XYZ file of C-alpha atoms in Angstrom:
593
model
C 0.000 0.000 0.000
C 1.386 3.370 -1.060
C 1.613 6.177 1.431
C 0.290 9.503 0.208
C 2.689 12.397 -0.065
C 1.923 15.675 1.590
C 1.274 18.603 -0.674
C 3.190 21.842 -0.755
C 3.009 24.262 2.101
C -0.090 26.434 2.043
C 0.193 29.792 0.316
C 1.023 32.806 2.441
C -1.916 34.973 3.376
C -2.165 38.628 4.325
C -1.316 38.971 8.038
C -3.071 42.331 8.114
C -6.316 40.563 7.230
C -5.839 38.251 10.201
C -5.326 41.259 12.478
C -8.416 42.949 11.019
C -10.407 39.795 11.747
C -9.220 39.845 15.360
C -9.652 43.577 16.020
C -13.457 43.624 16.648
C -13.053 41.077 19.457
C -10.408 43.292 21.119
C -12.251 46.567 20.629
C -15.288 45.098 22.354
C -13.268 45.811 25.536
C -12.255 49.320 24.450
C -12.481 50.763 27.974
C -9.980 48.289 29.373
C -7.788 48.645 26.291
C -7.522 52.418 26.699
C -6.877 52.202 30.446
C -4.217 49.529 29.912
C -2.554 51.706 27.277
C -2.540 54.687 29.685
C -0.858 52.517 32.343
C 1.645 51.351 29.729
C 2.602 54.942 28.855
C 2.966 55.987 32.508
C 5.088 52.914 33.298
C 7.389 53.565 30.354
C 7.809 57.268 31.142
C 8.825 56.329 34.688
C 11.153 53.629 33.373
C 12.894 56.044 30.984
C 13.335 58.607 33.781
C 15.063 56.073 36.036
C 18.522 56.377 34.339
C 18.214 60.204 34.448
C 17.883 60.110 38.251
C 20.721 57.575 38.357
C 22.962 59.996 36.398
C 22.126 62.859 38.798
C 22.843 60.552 41.739
C 26.284 59.601 40.414
C 27.206 63.161 39.485
C 25.923 64.451 42.839
C 28.202 62.111 44.769
C 31.178 63.963 43.395
C 30.246 67.381 44.887
C 31.009 68.731 48.432
C 29.005 67.449 51.394
C 27.319 70.878 51.731
C 25.102 70.148 48.752
C 24.271 66.586 49.709
C 20.594 67.384 49.126
C 21.095 66.907 45.386
C 21.935 63.173 45.459
C 19.241 62.615 48.104
C 16.628 64.124 45.785
C 17.984 62.057 42.913
C 17.840 58.942 45.089
C 14.210 59.608 46.044
C 13.320 60.285 42.403
C 15.058 57.085 41.329
C 13.085 55.044 43.874
C 9.748 56.632 42.945
C 10.402 56.072 39.230
C 11.118 52.383 39.746
C 8.072 52.003 41.999
C 5.828 53.718 39.454
C 7.179 51.474 36.697
C 6.356 48.336 38.664
C 2.894 49.422 39.885
C 1.591 50.666 36.552
C 3.106 47.679 34.741
C 1.123 45.318 36.968
C -2.034 47.427 36.556
C -1.622 47.204 32.794
C -1.357 43.398 32.982
C -4.380 43.123 35.289
C -6.543 45.358 33.082
C -5.616 43.574 29.856
C -6.119 40.035 31.201
C -9.885 40.319 30.644
C -9.304 41.567 27.095
C -7.095 38.624 26.148
C -9.196 35.895 27.735
C -12.457 37.506 26.618
C -11.285 37.725 23.005
C -10.235 34.055 23.060
C -13.601 33.042 24.529
C -15.589 35.061 21.977
C -13.598 33.798 18.994
C -13.805 30.176 20.170
C -17.547 30.409 20.858
C -18.298 32.092 17.537
C -16.144 29.577 15.650
C -17.876 26.637 17.365
C -21.268 28.122 16.520
C -20.132 28.720 12.930
C -18.904 25.140 12.540
C -22.226 23.793 13.784
C -23.996 26.027 11.245
C -21.932 24.756 8.297
C -23.503 22.253 5.944
C -23.338 18.499 6.204
C -21.182 18.577 3.072
C -18.413 20.377 5.001
C -18.558 18.004 7.968
C -18.543 14.907 5.768
C -15.271 16.081 4.238
C -13.438 17.268 7.371
C -10.888 15.460 9.539
C -11.858 15.770 13.193
C -8.302 15.520 14.559
C -6.858 18.124 12.196
C -9.800 20.451 12.758
C -9.514 20.301 16.550
C -5.744 20.922 16.352
C -6.295 23.979 14.113
C -8.789 25.435 16.595
C -6.525 24.726 19.579
C -3.496 26.353 17.954
C -5.545 29.286 16.701
C -7.014 30.190 20.102
C -3.606 29.869 21.747
C -2.223 32.082 18.987
C -4.612 34.866 20.014
C -3.205 34.800 23.542
C 0.384 34.868 22.248
C -0.342 37.695 19.842
C -2.100 39.958 22.345
C 0.309 39.297 25.228
C 3.437 39.815 23.166
C 2.043 42.877 21.386
C 0.728 44.708 24.453
C 3.339 43.581 26.973
C 6.423 43.650 24.750
C 6.171 45.225 21.297
C 4.330 48.449 22.188
C 6.316 49.101 25.408
C 9.598 48.452 23.621
C 8.780 50.715 20.664
C 7.600 53.451 23.041
C 10.758 53.137 25.125
C 12.974 53.243 22.030
C 11.272 56.460 20.887
C 11.674 58.087 24.320
C 15.316 57.036 24.723
C 16.171 58.260 21.229
C 14.519 61.596 21.979
C 16.409 62.007 25.275
C 19.759 61.123 23.670
C 19.096 63.582 20.841
C 18.126 66.319 23.327
C 20.948 65.895 25.855
C 23.858 64.739 23.661
C 25.306 64.737 20.200
C 23.112 63.443 17.347
C 25.583 60.570 16.914
C 24.152 58.848 20.013
C 20.602 58.940 18.659
C 21.849 57.938 15.200
C 23.769 54.929 16.523
C 20.777 53.853 18.614
C 18.284 54.135 15.755
C 20.739 52.597 13.273
C 21.226 49.549 15.491
C 17.478 49.167 15.971
C 16.668 49.554 12.261
C 19.370 47.068 11.255
C 18.149 44.623 13.902
C 14.482 44.907 12.911
C 15.143 44.653 9.158
C 17.400 41.629 9.603
C 14.850 39.947 11.866
C 11.974 40.692 9.497
C 13.722 39.428 6.372
C 15.016 36.208 7.917
C 11.786 35.458 9.797
C 9.713 35.883 6.647
C 11.891 33.287 4.921
C 11.522 30.983 7.925
C 7.715 31.066 7.956
C 7.442 28.472 5.200
C 8.906 25.924 7.636
C 6.340 26.823 10.296
C 3.447 26.565 7.866
C 4.682 23.202 6.625
C 5.025 22.024 10.232
C 1.430 23.087 10.933
C 0.117 21.260 7.871
C 2.002 18.069 8.680
C 1.079 18.252 12.373
C -2.644 18.571 11.567
C -2.392 15.837 8.959
C -0.628 13.419 11.310
C -2.985 14.207 14.165
C -5.998 13.719 11.903
C -4.795 10.288 10.821
C -4.042 9.280 14.415
C -7.487 10.321 15.666
C -9.159 8.675 12.683
C -7.352 5.388 13.367
C -8.192 5.503 17.085
C -11.871 6.249 16.407
C -11.927 3.261 14.045
C -9.860 1.052 16.349
C -11.996 -2.044 15.781
C -11.815 -1.742 11.997
C -8.024 -1.416 12.199
C -7.870 -4.583 14.311
C -10.329 -6.477 12.084
C -8.085 -6.032 9.069
C -4.779 -6.250 10.894
C -3.696 -2.830 9.638
C -1.892 -1.632 12.759
C 1.399 -1.526 10.883
C -0.162 0.311 7.939
C -1.710 2.984 10.169
C 1.571 3.353 12.079
C 3.456 3.800 8.795
C 1.024 6.488 7.602
C 1.388 8.340 10.901
C 5.171 7.899 10.987
C 5.490 9.125 7.403
C 3.905 12.460 8.287
C 5.862 12.696 11.546
C 9.172 12.121 9.725
C 8.303 14.914 7.305
C 7.376 17.057 10.296
C 10.779 16.349 11.882
C 12.572 17.474 8.702
C 10.666 20.767 8.726
C 11.227 21.179 12.487
C 14.999 20.705 12.080
C 15.171 23.245 9.255
C 13.127 25.606 11.405
C 15.542 25.228 14.337
C 18.695 25.658 12.241
C 17.334 28.824 10.645
C 16.441 30.065 14.147
C 20.031 29.568 15.307
C 21.337 31.521 12.314
C 18.856 34.301 13.075
C 19.975 34.491 16.707
C 23.639 34.715 15.695
C 22.945 37.583 13.296
C 20.893 39.442 15.908
C 23.621 39.018 18.497
C 26.211 40.434 16.101
C 24.121 43.546 15.352
C 23.432 44.227 19.056
C 27.101 43.770 20.010
C 28.334 46.146 17.315
C 25.747 48.790 18.275
C 26.500 48.597 22.012
C 30.249 48.761 21.451
C 29.932 51.820 19.227
C 27.736 53.680 21.773
C 30.041 52.896 24.694
C 33.065 53.977 22.683
C 31.338 57.279 21.791
C 30.388 57.999 25.435
C 33.900 57.132 26.692
C 35.325 59.447 24.060
C 33.069 62.247 25.339
C 34.397 61.834 28.890
C 38.005 62.019 27.732
C 37.205 65.212 25.800
C 35.557 66.735 28.890
C 32.125 67.171 27.265
C 30.504 64.365 29.259
C 30.567 63.355 32.905
C 30.820 59.938 34.491
C 27.095 60.257 35.183
C 26.498 60.676 31.448
C 28.377 57.432 30.795
C 26.207 55.744 33.436
C 23.098 57.200 31.772
C 24.033 55.936 28.317
C 25.109 52.578 29.741
C 21.828 52.268 31.672
C 19.823 53.039 28.547
C 21.805 50.471 26.591
C 21.199 47.856 29.261
C 17.522 48.858 29.470
C 17.081 48.546 25.707
C 19.251 45.486 25.177
C 16.993 42.990 26.938
C 13.687 44.052 25.321
C 15.344 44.592 21.956
C 16.885 41.153 22.075
C 13.519 39.825 23.218
C 11.858 41.762 20.404
C 13.326 39.315 17.907
C 11.813 36.393 19.787
C 8.531 38.295 20.127
C 8.385 39.058 16.417
C 8.957 35.404 15.594
C 6.271 34.333 18.045
C 3.836 36.878 16.635
C 4.457 35.578 13.136
C 3.994 32.027 14.388
C 0.795 33.060 16.154
C -0.489 34.658 12.951
C 0.357 31.474 11.055
C -1.504 29.433 13.676
C -4.496 31.790 13.564
C -4.819 31.823 9.795
C -6.277 28.316 9.634
C -8.769 29.137 12.360
C -9.979 32.294 10.603
C -10.097 30.348 7.333
C -12.636 28.102 9.052
C -14.624 31.239 9.868
C -14.534 32.115 6.164
C -16.158 28.841 5.107
C -19.402 29.615 3.345
C -22.587 28.613 5.141
C -24.166 26.638 2.332
C -27.640 26.418 3.918
C -28.701 29.725 5.473
C -32.008 31.119 6.635
C -33.634 33.728 4.474
C -33.796 37.219 6.033
C -37.599 36.972 6.152
C -37.725 33.316 7.237
C -40.721 32.350 9.388
C -40.762 30.277 12.564
C -42.737 27.089 11.990
C -45.288 26.571 14.755
C -47.666 23.672 14.257
C -48.990 20.703 16.214
C -49.678 18.758 13.018
C -47.844 18.852 9.720
C -48.325 17.650 6.170
C -45.318 16.788 4.016
C -44.790 16.832 0.275
C -41.966 16.522 -2.235
C -42.711 18.232 -5.559
C -40.602 17.133 -8.550
C -37.456 17.126 -6.413
C -34.086 16.803 -8.139
C -30.883 16.552 -6.148
C -27.201 15.791 -6.631
C -24.331 15.851 -4.141
C -21.995 16.475 -7.073
C -22.847 18.082 -10.386
C -21.865 15.013 -12.396
C -23.908 12.499 -10.348
C -27.612 13.095 -9.837
C -29.184 11.210 -6.919
C -32.906 12.075 -7.165
C -34.901 12.575 -10.367
C -38.192 14.490 -10.054
C -39.362 12.650 -6.953
C -42.901 13.582 -5.934
C -45.144 12.380 -3.100
C -47.457 13.751 -0.445
C -48.024 12.668 3.144
C -51.111 14.230 4.765
C -50.971 15.334 8.390
C -51.024 12.228 10.559
C -50.405 9.944 7.579
C -47.536 7.556 6.906
C -45.413 6.922 3.854
C -42.767 4.231 3.455
C -39.868 4.362 1.012
C -38.160 1.153 -0.105
C -35.503 0.320 -2.631
C -32.018 -1.050 -3.099
C -28.989 0.500 -1.404
C -28.002 3.718 -3.139
C -31.490 4.372 -4.467
C -31.641 7.712 -2.638
C -33.851 6.783 0.325
C -31.778 8.420 3.087
C -31.277 11.497 0.907
C -34.989 12.212 1.368
C -34.568 12.636 5.122
C -31.505 14.865 4.642
C -33.492 17.131 2.356
C -36.391 17.167 4.814
C -34.071 18.265 7.637
C -32.630 20.789 5.167
C -29.071 19.579 5.488
C -29.077 20.240 1.736
C -31.402 22.149 -0.581
C -32.874 20.487 -3.678
C -31.279 21.372 -6.994
C -34.769 21.345 -8.470
C -38.328 21.247 -7.173
C -39.377 21.901 -3.588
C -39.927 20.191 -0.240
C -43.011 21.517 1.552
C -44.332 21.305 5.101
C -47.925 22.427 5.582
C -47.951 23.539 1.963
C -45.028 25.929 2.313
C -41.492 25.544 0.963
C -39.269 24.604 3.913
C -36.812 27.269 2.748
C -39.366 29.798 3.984
C -38.942 28.502 7.557
C -36.034 28.986 9.926
C -33.929 25.861 10.151
C -34.194 25.690 13.939
C -37.988 25.780 13.957
C -38.210 23.271 11.089
C -35.937 20.750 12.789
C -37.758 21.213 16.092
C -40.822 19.711 14.352
C -38.992 16.602 13.093
C -37.698 13.592 15.017
C -35.537 10.830 13.595
C -34.379 7.353 14.478
C -31.338 6.915 12.182
C -29.948 3.678 10.879
C -26.452 4.443 12.166
C -26.898 5.729 15.706
C -23.926 7.712 17.047
C -24.032 8.633 20.734
C -22.170 11.268 22.722
C -19.390 10.106 25.026
C -21.578 10.633 28.088
C -24.183 8.676 30.038
C -27.208 6.765 28.766
C -29.454 9.264 30.526
C -27.724 12.200 28.848
C -28.087 10.643 25.403
C -31.796 9.963 25.874
C -32.355 13.451 27.292
C -30.659 14.952 24.224
C -34.053 14.738 22.513
C -35.323 17.349 24.995
C -32.577 18.567 27.383
C -35.122 20.144 29.746
C -36.964 16.836 30.300
C -37.400 15.486 33.832
C -35.986 12.162 34.972
C -39.515 10.705 34.984
C -40.017 11.727 31.338
C -36.640 10.245 30.392
C -37.537 6.944 32.022
C -40.980 6.935 30.380
C -39.336 7.312 26.956
C -36.891 4.520 27.827
C -39.768 2.227 28.805
C -41.526 2.981 25.531
C -38.325 2.091 23.668
C -37.958 -1.173 25.682
C -34.590 -0.196 27.138
C -35.545 0.809 30.699
C -35.146 -2.704 32.133
C -31.711 -3.053 30.546
C -30.580 0.324 31.891
C -31.784 -0.338 35.450
C -29.940 -3.690 35.424
C -26.630 -1.850 35.025
C -24.692 -0.935 38.215
C -24.787 2.785 37.359
C -28.216 2.771 35.745
C -28.903 5.884 33.694
C -25.488 7.259 34.739
C -23.694 4.501 32.818
C -21.127 5.960 30.331
C -21.624 4.780 26.747
C -18.038 5.426 25.576
C -16.735 7.102 22.414
C -19.547 7.130 19.805
C -21.474 4.722 22.065
C -19.036 1.845 21.551
C -19.819 0.333 24.966
C -23.349 -0.488 23.807
C -24.428 -3.036 21.219
C -25.999 -1.922 17.971
C -29.466 -2.836 19.214
C -28.972 -1.005 22.512
C -27.785 2.118 20.708
C -30.783 2.012 18.392
C -33.188 1.733 21.311
C -31.516 4.767 22.912
C -32.113 6.600 19.629
C -35.766 5.561 19.649
C -36.154 6.777 23.257
C -34.489 10.064 22.295
C -36.910 10.609 19.414
C -39.873 9.673 21.599
C -38.807 12.215 24.200
C -38.676 14.948 21.546
C -42.257 14.067 20.506
C -42.413 16.092 17.248
C -45.312 16.182 14.731
C -43.125 14.598 12.019
C -41.221 11.343 12.611
C -38.599 9.799 10.351
C -37.643 6.161 10.846
C -34.516 5.451 8.803
C -34.090 1.671 9.099
C -35.096 2.178 12.739
C -35.096 -1.538 13.619
C -32.249 -2.725 11.384
C -29.921 -3.534 14.323
C -32.506 -5.443 16.374
C -33.174 -9.149 16.627
C -36.523 -10.455 15.372
C -38.193 -10.688 18.789
C -37.093 -7.201 19.874
C -37.935 -5.833 16.443
C -41.530 -6.962 16.764
C -41.874 -5.378 20.207
C -40.260 -2.135 19.054
C -42.271 -2.108 15.823
C -45.506 -2.245 17.808
C -44.253 0.698 19.867
C -43.252 2.631 16.744
C -46.653 1.985 15.207
C -48.276 3.320 18.386
C -46.197 6.510 18.556
C -46.717 7.106 14.828
C -50.430 7.495 15.450
C -51.421 11.107 14.893
C -47.952 11.996 13.554
C -46.829 12.441 9.985
C -44.412 9.559 9.466
C -41.741 8.935 6.845
C -40.416 5.386 7.019
C -37.244 4.407 5.181
C -37.110 0.630 5.278
C -35.313 -2.402 4.019
C -37.424 -5.045 5.774
C -40.786 -4.872 4.039
C -42.505 -6.564 6.971
C -42.122 -3.329 8.959
C -44.096 -1.198 6.476
C -47.111 -3.359 5.698
C -49.401 -0.982 7.600
C -48.090 2.193 5.910
C -50.730 4.328 4.205
C -48.621 4.629 1.070
C -45.436 2.959 -0.179
C -42.893 4.378 -2.612
C -40.419 2.173 -4.489
C -37.237 4.005 -5.493
C -34.747 2.802 -8.065
C -31.686 4.898 -8.944
C -33.405 7.995 -7.550
C -36.650 7.543 -9.483
C -40.092 6.529 -8.262
C -40.830 3.319 -10.156
C -43.836 2.097 -8.160
C -46.206 3.435 -5.526
C -49.356 2.407 -3.739
C -50.490 0.430 -0.711
C -48.939 -2.893 0.250
C -51.863 -4.767 -1.262
C -51.829 -2.680 -4.448
C -48.104 -3.240 -5.020
C -48.391 -6.980 -4.439
C -51.238 -7.098 -6.950
C -49.052 -5.390 -9.568
C -46.614 -8.300 -9.384
C -43.610 -6.181 -10.268
C -40.523 -5.016 -8.369
C -42.118 -4.651 -4.915
C -43.833 -8.025 -5.204
C -40.528 -9.691 -6.093
C -38.795 -8.029 -3.132
C -41.599 -9.251 -0.851
C -41.333 -12.814 -2.138
C -37.558 -12.855 -1.678
C -37.783 -11.605 1.902
C -40.590 -13.973 2.798
C -38.611 -16.912 1.458
C -35.503 -15.880 3.404
C -33.516 -15.067 0.271
C -33.225 -11.401 1.048
C -30.472 -9.903 -1.014
């Protein structure tokens, strides 16, 4: 088996667009943002004044004792400046904490809501592991970006501007020129090299998501992997991506080391030149020892944040790279959206009709061809046919997971596109063929049909679905965990939970999509009687393979390759002696194909 090769690294996007996407979430806390910025400015002004007081203190120590008040004043000023720096720095951090965490919470919540609103087509094509990793990295990237920007980039740039201004005001322009020259050279070098390094980070992200997606997929399908003995194959697929990830990670680290060496060289040259210039001023008698201390203090004060600025810039670029995938998810088009004037469906009974419905998942493969039928309020219609005939597609169109490419689906005579999706789906219950449960308790999964239901109502639905006795026989009863996707329960047990869940919802329209396919014959008969009872008074769409379960349906549709080839009652279709009659004979004789 051939392992697939990873594609090229994703194309670079506009980082400014990412920042514009993030800005509304930050500005929602504009009051805290402005206060935090005011604290930042005050802290930096105090920090820049600290070396000035230190210079006065050093110079004052060299004068006669009679004027000792000068160094005392400088000492007090120095202490107050440092205290102000610390206090307002902490206030800034405290004020901005709510901004950072609030922005992360709002982005994550909106993204989760957006993903749930995306079409079934998107979710059928996604990889759960890769998607979850993209969201995790993206939300963490917001925290990195805001913390590094507010706590490091802005303070450092502000301090550089103030220091440059003071040096230009108090000394020769050469001091300001050397300072700015060093900073410009450092920033340009960092920017150019980091931009070239970003391709490695993006490739690492792609490979990490790809490897994680394959790992999660294999673990979710653990039994299938074991059935076919493909442990080695899955390990090879995962290891292939991880080896490629290692290659990108090594290149990323080597380029980082080269970047650090270049930054260190620029800083060293700049510091040496400034110290040489200040020492030269002392020897010429135009500067005092205090001036040397001042320049030295500024150099020391700028060195650490400037050196850290390179790391911060890299982390910001990494954060932007991590955020781009998350915001790309936000940009996914919502295929099925409510109309601006959509109505809320409110009805205790509902009729259902399909009018010349055409549908295709892909343009080159049509699934339904002008399918038409009507189910009156309280009536029942069964749909039968071979696998792939388009039976389950009917329920997906009814729930409006997709819109028809032609024709219309109507509830109570109105196109379902005129209703809000939430109100439409609130009127429909389903027992699917493939029941997937949440990794929670049995009680939680039953209650999912109506989360506000009482324990008595949950148990009543379980009794109606013939699962109450089984649940109460378990040591933890309704608090029994069902495991990932309900793997701790048998297929029949999961299907009965699904039936109880639909019963608890109690909607006017019920869809049974092979609702008893995972049950044994004895249980099927008991459940079928219960389904027949709850279908009374409800509009019911039954998608069935076993014809014995639809004998009592008011109307039966036979689909073949997405077309209605026969329809009528059970007796009418048997009398025709065509496709339905042959299917009935095969199933009755035990030769069901």
